[in-house]
Short mmCIF file of C-alpha atoms and ligand atoms in Angstrom, two decimals:
data_model
loop_
_atom_site.label_atom_id
_atom_site.label_comp_id
_atom_site.label_asym_id
_atom_site.label_seq_id
_atom_site.Cartn_x
_atom_site.Cartn_y
_atom_site.Cartn_z
CA UNK J 1 123.40 97.03 119.22
CA UNK J 2 120.04 96.25 120.72
CA UNK J 3 117.79 95.11 117.91
CA UNK J 4 115.32 97.77 116.88
CA UNK J 5 111.64 97.38 116.58
CA UNK J 6 109.52 96.56 113.58
CA UNK J 7 106.08 98.04 113.26
CA UNK J 8 103.67 96.88 110.58
CA UNK J 9 101.50 99.93 110.19
CA UNK J 10 98.29 100.31 108.21
CA UNK J 11 97.91 103.66 106.47
CA UNK J 12 94.23 103.14 105.68
CA UNK J 13 92.58 103.42 102.27
CA UNK J 14 93.92 106.85 101.26
CA UNK J 15 92.47 109.77 103.20
CA UNK J 16 95.24 110.77 105.66
CA UNK J 17 92.58 111.54 108.28
CA UNK J 18 91.83 107.83 108.43
CA UNK J 19 95.20 107.09 110.06
CA UNK J 20 94.99 105.91 113.65
CA UNK J 21 96.49 108.02 116.42
CA UNK J 22 98.83 105.14 117.08
CA UNK J 23 100.04 105.13 113.48
CA UNK J 24 100.79 108.83 113.78
CA UNK J 25 102.75 108.28 116.99
CA UNK J 26 104.73 105.34 115.61
CA UNK J 27 105.53 107.22 112.38
CA UNK J 28 106.92 109.98 114.55
CA UNK J 29 109.35 107.53 116.18
CA UNK J 30 110.53 105.80 113.02
CA UNK J 31 114.15 105.84 111.86
CA UNK J 32 113.24 104.13 108.58
CA UNK J 33 109.90 103.88 106.81
CA UNK J 34 109.39 101.30 104.07
CA UNK J 35 106.43 102.54 102.06
CA UNK J 36 104.08 100.64 99.75
CA UNK J 37 102.82 102.17 96.55
CA UNK J 38 99.17 102.36 97.65
CA UNK J 39 100.02 104.56 100.62
CA UNK J 40 99.02 108.21 100.34
CA UNK J 41 102.32 110.08 100.65
CA UNK J 42 100.55 112.79 102.66
CA UNK J 43 100.77 110.54 105.74
CA UNK J 44 104.55 110.92 105.67
CA UNK J 45 104.15 114.39 107.13
CA UNK J 46 104.12 112.61 110.49
CA UNK J 47 107.72 111.40 110.30
CA UNK J 48 110.56 113.31 111.96
CA UNK J 49 112.98 115.28 109.81
CA UNK J 50 115.84 112.96 108.85
CA UNK J 51 113.78 109.78 108.86
CA UNK J 52 114.79 107.60 105.93
CA UNK J 53 111.93 106.88 103.55
CA UNK J 54 112.32 103.90 101.26
CA UNK J 55 109.81 103.37 98.50
CA UNK J 56 109.32 99.66 98.08
CA UNK J 57 106.15 99.67 96.03
CA UNK J 58 105.77 99.53 92.29
CA UNK J 59 108.38 101.40 90.34
CA UNK J 60 107.33 103.40 87.33
CA UNK J 61 103.96 101.73 87.49
CA UNK J 62 105.21 98.33 86.41
CA UNK J 63 107.99 96.68 88.40
CA UNK J 64 107.42 95.69 92.01
CA UNK J 65 110.19 95.46 94.56
CA UNK J 66 110.68 91.75 95.26
CA UNK J 67 109.07 90.71 98.53
CA UNK J 68 112.26 88.95 99.71
CA UNK J 69 114.20 92.19 99.28
CA UNK J 70 111.68 94.11 101.38
CA UNK J 71 111.81 91.54 104.14
CA UNK J 72 115.63 91.48 104.13
CA UNK J 73 115.83 95.26 104.30
CA UNK J 74 113.27 95.41 107.11
CA UNK J 75 115.21 92.82 109.14
CA UNK J 76 118.66 94.35 108.48
CA UNK J 77 117.46 97.78 109.55
CA UNK J 78 115.95 96.40 112.75
CA UNK J 79 119.10 94.39 113.49
CA UNK J 80 121.09 97.58 113.10
CA UNK J 81 119.05 98.94 115.99
CA UNK J 82 116.69 101.11 114.00
CA UNK J 83 113.00 101.59 114.59
CA UNK J 84 111.50 100.31 111.34
CA UNK J 85 108.01 101.13 110.15
CA UNK J 86 106.62 99.05 107.34
CA UNK J 87 103.80 101.22 106.05
CA UNK J 88 101.06 99.58 104.03
CA UNK J 89 97.77 100.59 102.47
CA UNK J 90 94.63 99.66 104.37
CA UNK J 91 95.25 97.13 107.13
CA UNK J 92 98.61 95.34 107.15
CA UNK J 93 96.98 91.97 107.83
CA UNK J 94 94.41 92.07 105.03
CA UNK J 95 95.98 91.04 101.70
CA UNK J 96 99.00 93.14 102.56
CA UNK J 97 101.63 90.45 103.02
CA UNK J 98 101.81 91.60 106.61
CA UNK J 99 101.58 87.99 107.71
CA UNK J 100 104.57 87.04 105.60
CA UNK J 101 106.62 89.94 106.89
CA UNK J 102 105.71 89.15 110.48
CA UNK J 103 106.85 85.53 110.02
CA UNK J 104 110.10 86.64 108.39
CA UNK J 105 110.82 89.00 111.28
CA UNK J 106 109.88 86.35 113.82
CA UNK J 107 112.21 83.86 112.15
CA UNK J 108 115.00 86.42 112.55
CA UNK J 109 114.18 86.67 116.25
CA UNK J 110 112.71 90.15 115.99
CA UNK J 111 109.56 91.36 117.67
CA UNK J 112 106.85 92.82 115.47
CA UNK J 113 103.98 95.02 116.43
CA UNK J 114 100.93 95.64 114.31
CA UNK J 115 99.11 98.92 114.04
CA UNK J 116 95.80 98.40 112.32
CA UNK J 117 94.56 100.44 109.44
CA UNK J 118 91.11 100.78 107.98
CA UNK J 119 90.88 98.21 105.25
CA UNK J 120 89.66 99.29 101.81
CA UNK J 121 87.21 96.39 101.80
CA UNK J 122 85.14 98.21 104.40
CA UNK J 123 86.00 101.80 103.52
CA UNK J 124 85.36 101.58 99.78
CA UNK J 125 81.80 100.17 100.02
CA UNK J 126 81.02 102.76 102.70
CA UNK J 127 81.85 105.55 100.25
CA UNK J 128 78.76 104.50 98.30
CA UNK J 129 76.74 104.15 101.47
CA UNK J 130 77.08 100.36 101.52
CA UNK J 131 77.54 98.67 104.89
CA UNK J 132 79.30 95.32 104.41
CA UNK J 133 76.84 93.75 106.82
CA UNK J 134 73.24 94.61 107.54
CA UNK J 135 71.17 92.19 109.55
CA UNK J 136 68.25 92.28 107.13
CA UNK J 137 70.50 91.42 104.22
CA UNK J 138 73.29 89.03 105.19
CA UNK J 139 74.84 87.01 108.00
CA UNK J 140 78.33 88.17 107.27
CA UNK J 141 80.97 89.17 104.82
CA UNK J 142 83.78 87.40 103.03
CA UNK J 143 86.95 89.26 102.08
CA UNK J 144 88.43 87.49 99.09
CA UNK J 145 91.15 88.08 96.55
CA UNK J 146 90.29 88.25 92.88
CA UNK J 147 93.92 87.95 91.93
CA UNK J 148 94.23 84.36 90.89
CA UNK J 149 97.65 84.41 89.29
CA UNK J 150 98.96 82.27 92.12
CA UNK J 151 96.70 79.38 91.07
CA UNK J 152 94.68 78.92 94.24
CA UNK J 153 91.53 80.90 93.48
CA UNK J 154 88.76 81.31 96.02
CA UNK J 155 86.01 78.68 95.83
CA UNK J 156 83.58 80.93 93.94
CA UNK J 157 80.86 78.26 93.91
CA UNK J 158 80.93 77.94 97.69
CA UNK J 159 80.95 81.72 98.06
CA UNK J 160 77.99 82.02 95.67
CA UNK J 161 75.98 79.73 97.96
CA UNK J 162 77.21 81.32 101.20
CA UNK J 163 74.77 84.21 101.36
CA UNK J 164 77.67 86.37 102.52
CA UNK J 165 78.47 89.81 101.19
CA UNK J 166 81.44 89.29 98.88
CA UNK J 167 84.10 91.94 99.04
CA UNK J 168 86.68 91.30 96.35
CA UNK J 169 90.13 92.88 96.49
CA UNK J 170 92.35 92.99 93.38
CA UNK J 171 89.38 91.83 91.34
CA UNK J 172 89.03 94.26 88.43
CA UNK J 173 91.27 92.47 85.95
CA UNK J 174 89.64 89.14 86.64
CA UNK J 175 86.08 90.47 86.97
CA UNK J 176 84.83 88.56 83.90
CA UNK J 177 86.02 85.25 85.37
CA UNK J 178 84.75 86.04 88.86
CA UNK J 179 81.27 87.16 87.87
CA UNK J 180 80.89 84.24 85.44
CA UNK J 181 81.92 81.73 88.11
CA UNK J 182 79.47 83.20 90.63
CA UNK J 183 76.58 83.15 88.16
CA UNK J 184 77.45 79.64 87.03
CA UNK J 185 77.17 78.58 90.67
CA UNK J 186 73.68 80.01 90.84
CA UNK J 187 74.06 83.59 92.06
CA UNK J 188 71.41 85.60 90.19
CA UNK J 189 72.57 88.00 87.50
CA UNK J 190 70.50 90.75 89.14
CA UNK J 191 72.31 90.40 92.47
CA UNK J 192 73.20 93.95 93.52
CA UNK J 193 76.86 94.89 93.10
CA UNK J 194 79.07 97.94 93.28
CA UNK J 195 82.62 98.90 92.40
CA UNK J 196 84.63 101.66 94.04
CA UNK J 197 88.01 102.73 92.75
CA UNK J 198 90.60 104.72 94.76
CA UNK J 199 88.20 105.11 97.67
CA UNK J 200 88.75 108.12 99.96
CA UNK J 201 91.26 109.69 97.56
CA UNK J 202 90.73 112.51 95.08
CA UNK J 203 90.64 109.93 92.30
CA UNK J 204 87.69 108.15 93.87
CA UNK J 205 84.99 106.89 91.53
CA UNK J 206 82.29 104.32 91.94
CA UNK J 207 79.32 102.65 90.30
CA UNK J 208 76.37 100.63 91.43
CA UNK J 209 75.55 97.78 89.16
CA UNK J 210 74.52 94.13 89.20
CA UNK J 211 76.51 90.92 89.10
CA UNK J 212 75.51 90.43 85.47
CA UNK J 213 76.16 94.03 84.48
CA UNK J 214 79.36 94.56 86.41
CA UNK J 215 81.91 93.84 83.70
CA UNK J 216 80.25 96.08 81.08
CA UNK J 217 79.58 98.85 83.59
CA UNK J 218 83.17 98.83 84.84
CA UNK J 219 84.40 99.06 81.25
CA UNK J 220 81.89 101.80 80.36
CA UNK J 221 82.92 103.83 83.40
CA UNK J 222 86.61 103.18 82.75
CA UNK J 223 87.23 101.96 86.28
CA UNK J 224 90.48 100.20 87.09
CA UNK J 225 92.76 99.14 89.92
CA UNK J 226 92.84 99.79 92.84
CA UNK J 227 89.20 98.96 93.27
CA UNK J 228 86.90 96.94 95.49
CA UNK J 229 84.02 94.89 94.12
CA UNK J 230 81.04 94.39 96.44
CA UNK J 231 78.51 91.73 95.55
CA UNK J 232 75.41 90.96 97.58
CA UNK J 233 72.14 92.35 98.86
CA UNK J 234 73.83 95.14 100.83
CA UNK J 235 75.00 96.68 97.55
CA UNK J 236 71.38 97.69 96.91
CA UNK J 237 71.82 100.23 99.70
CA UNK J 238 74.30 102.16 97.54
CA UNK J 239 73.72 105.79 96.93
CA UNK J 240 76.12 107.79 94.81
CA UNK J 241 75.69 110.69 97.23
CA UNK J 242 78.39 109.07 99.36
CA UNK J 243 80.91 109.96 96.68
CA UNK J 244 82.09 113.39 95.76
CA UNK J 245 79.44 114.43 93.26
CA UNK J 246 81.77 115.23 90.40
CA UNK J 247 83.46 111.86 90.80
CA UNK J 248 80.39 109.69 90.95
CA UNK J 249 79.75 107.83 87.75
CA UNK J 250 76.30 106.71 86.75
CA UNK J 251 76.67 103.41 84.95
CA UNK J 252 74.34 102.68 82.03
CA UNK J 253 72.53 100.03 84.04
CA UNK J 254 72.44 102.03 87.24
CA UNK J 255 69.94 100.39 89.51
CA UNK J 256 67.47 102.27 91.64
CA UNK J 257 68.54 101.53 95.19
CA UNK J 258 65.68 99.92 97.10
CA UNK J 259 66.17 101.37 100.50
CA UNK J 260 66.76 105.07 100.63
N1 LIG B 301 95.98 95.87 102.86
C1 LIG B 301 95.09 96.54 101.91
C2 LIG B 301 94.83 95.68 100.67
C3 LIG B 301 96.06 95.45 99.83
S1 LIG B 301 95.71 94.53 98.38
C4 LIG B 301 93.79 96.90 102.62
O1 LIG B 301 93.57 96.46 103.74
O2 LIG B 301 92.99 97.66 102.06
C5 LIG B 301 95.48 95.82 97.19
C6 LIG B 301 94.02 95.92 96.82
O3 LIG B 301 93.32 96.63 97.84
C7 LIG B 301 93.72 96.71 95.57
O4 LIG B 301 93.89 95.91 94.41
C8 LIG B 301 92.28 97.07 95.77
O5 LIG B 301 91.42 95.97 95.53
C9 LIG B 301 92.26 97.34 97.26
N2 LIG B 301 92.41 98.76 97.59
C10 LIG B 301 93.39 99.33 98.29
N3 LIG B 301 93.18 100.66 98.45
C11 LIG B 301 92.01 100.92 97.84
C12 LIG B 301 91.20 102.10 97.67
N4 LIG B 301 91.59 103.27 98.18
N5 LIG B 301 90.05 101.99 96.98
C13 LIG B 301 89.64 100.81 96.48
N6 LIG B 301 90.35 99.67 96.61
C14 LIG B 301 91.51 99.72 97.28
#
């Protein structure tokens, strides 16, 4: 058999309309689709009848499929001559293990193509009207992980001094540690911040807050994963109007946005 192809495809943050045209085309050619748990299942309407769909995300909300198993399956399917789509939330190369999967495929001598998706780190802030850069506010943006189980946490002190917008993925559980580290390094407690959960889905909710108020406001609003934390001057541009009205949550310490 001629080895099949592997496509690492980003499904975007949730709204199926945020798929790229290329993602739609590639989904329509897939023999097998390996789907992550954050992917909106509505995007699977683009696959052909008979395409095998394998759920490799979290099972029953607690157990994840081991990464090595996913990579093995992806490679075996491609070696069997199938067109394999590995479908991931957001962009496959932003905290999606797309890099690891690409290297595994490459090591097996298989070609991989990437189809970008809109990453939640840009889409979620935008739902509150927050641009991740604005030339009056910041020179750039840092995408960082708040999940520090692996041991190598971001250098929060350096980030606090960077003047960059901080967009934190997987940061809700560790928000107390993250916000404390940033303030310890000198970032003011009244630095504007925002949190958006399940952006662009019907479970979307968000708050504007401050660095110092973030933990309490997240708890008061009952926000949880998946969510993006945005910290920096651009967060002052938030306006809850960006969110579906019934979903927008006014936190107790809701700040008046400066620039309307
Ligand atoms: N590759 C993905 C990120 C995967 S890591 C991307 O580019 O978006 C998983 C983390 O992404 C979640 O913990 C959360 O921080 C974030 N995330 C994914 N989808 C989200 C959404 N719809 N709203 C808010 N955060 C989201």
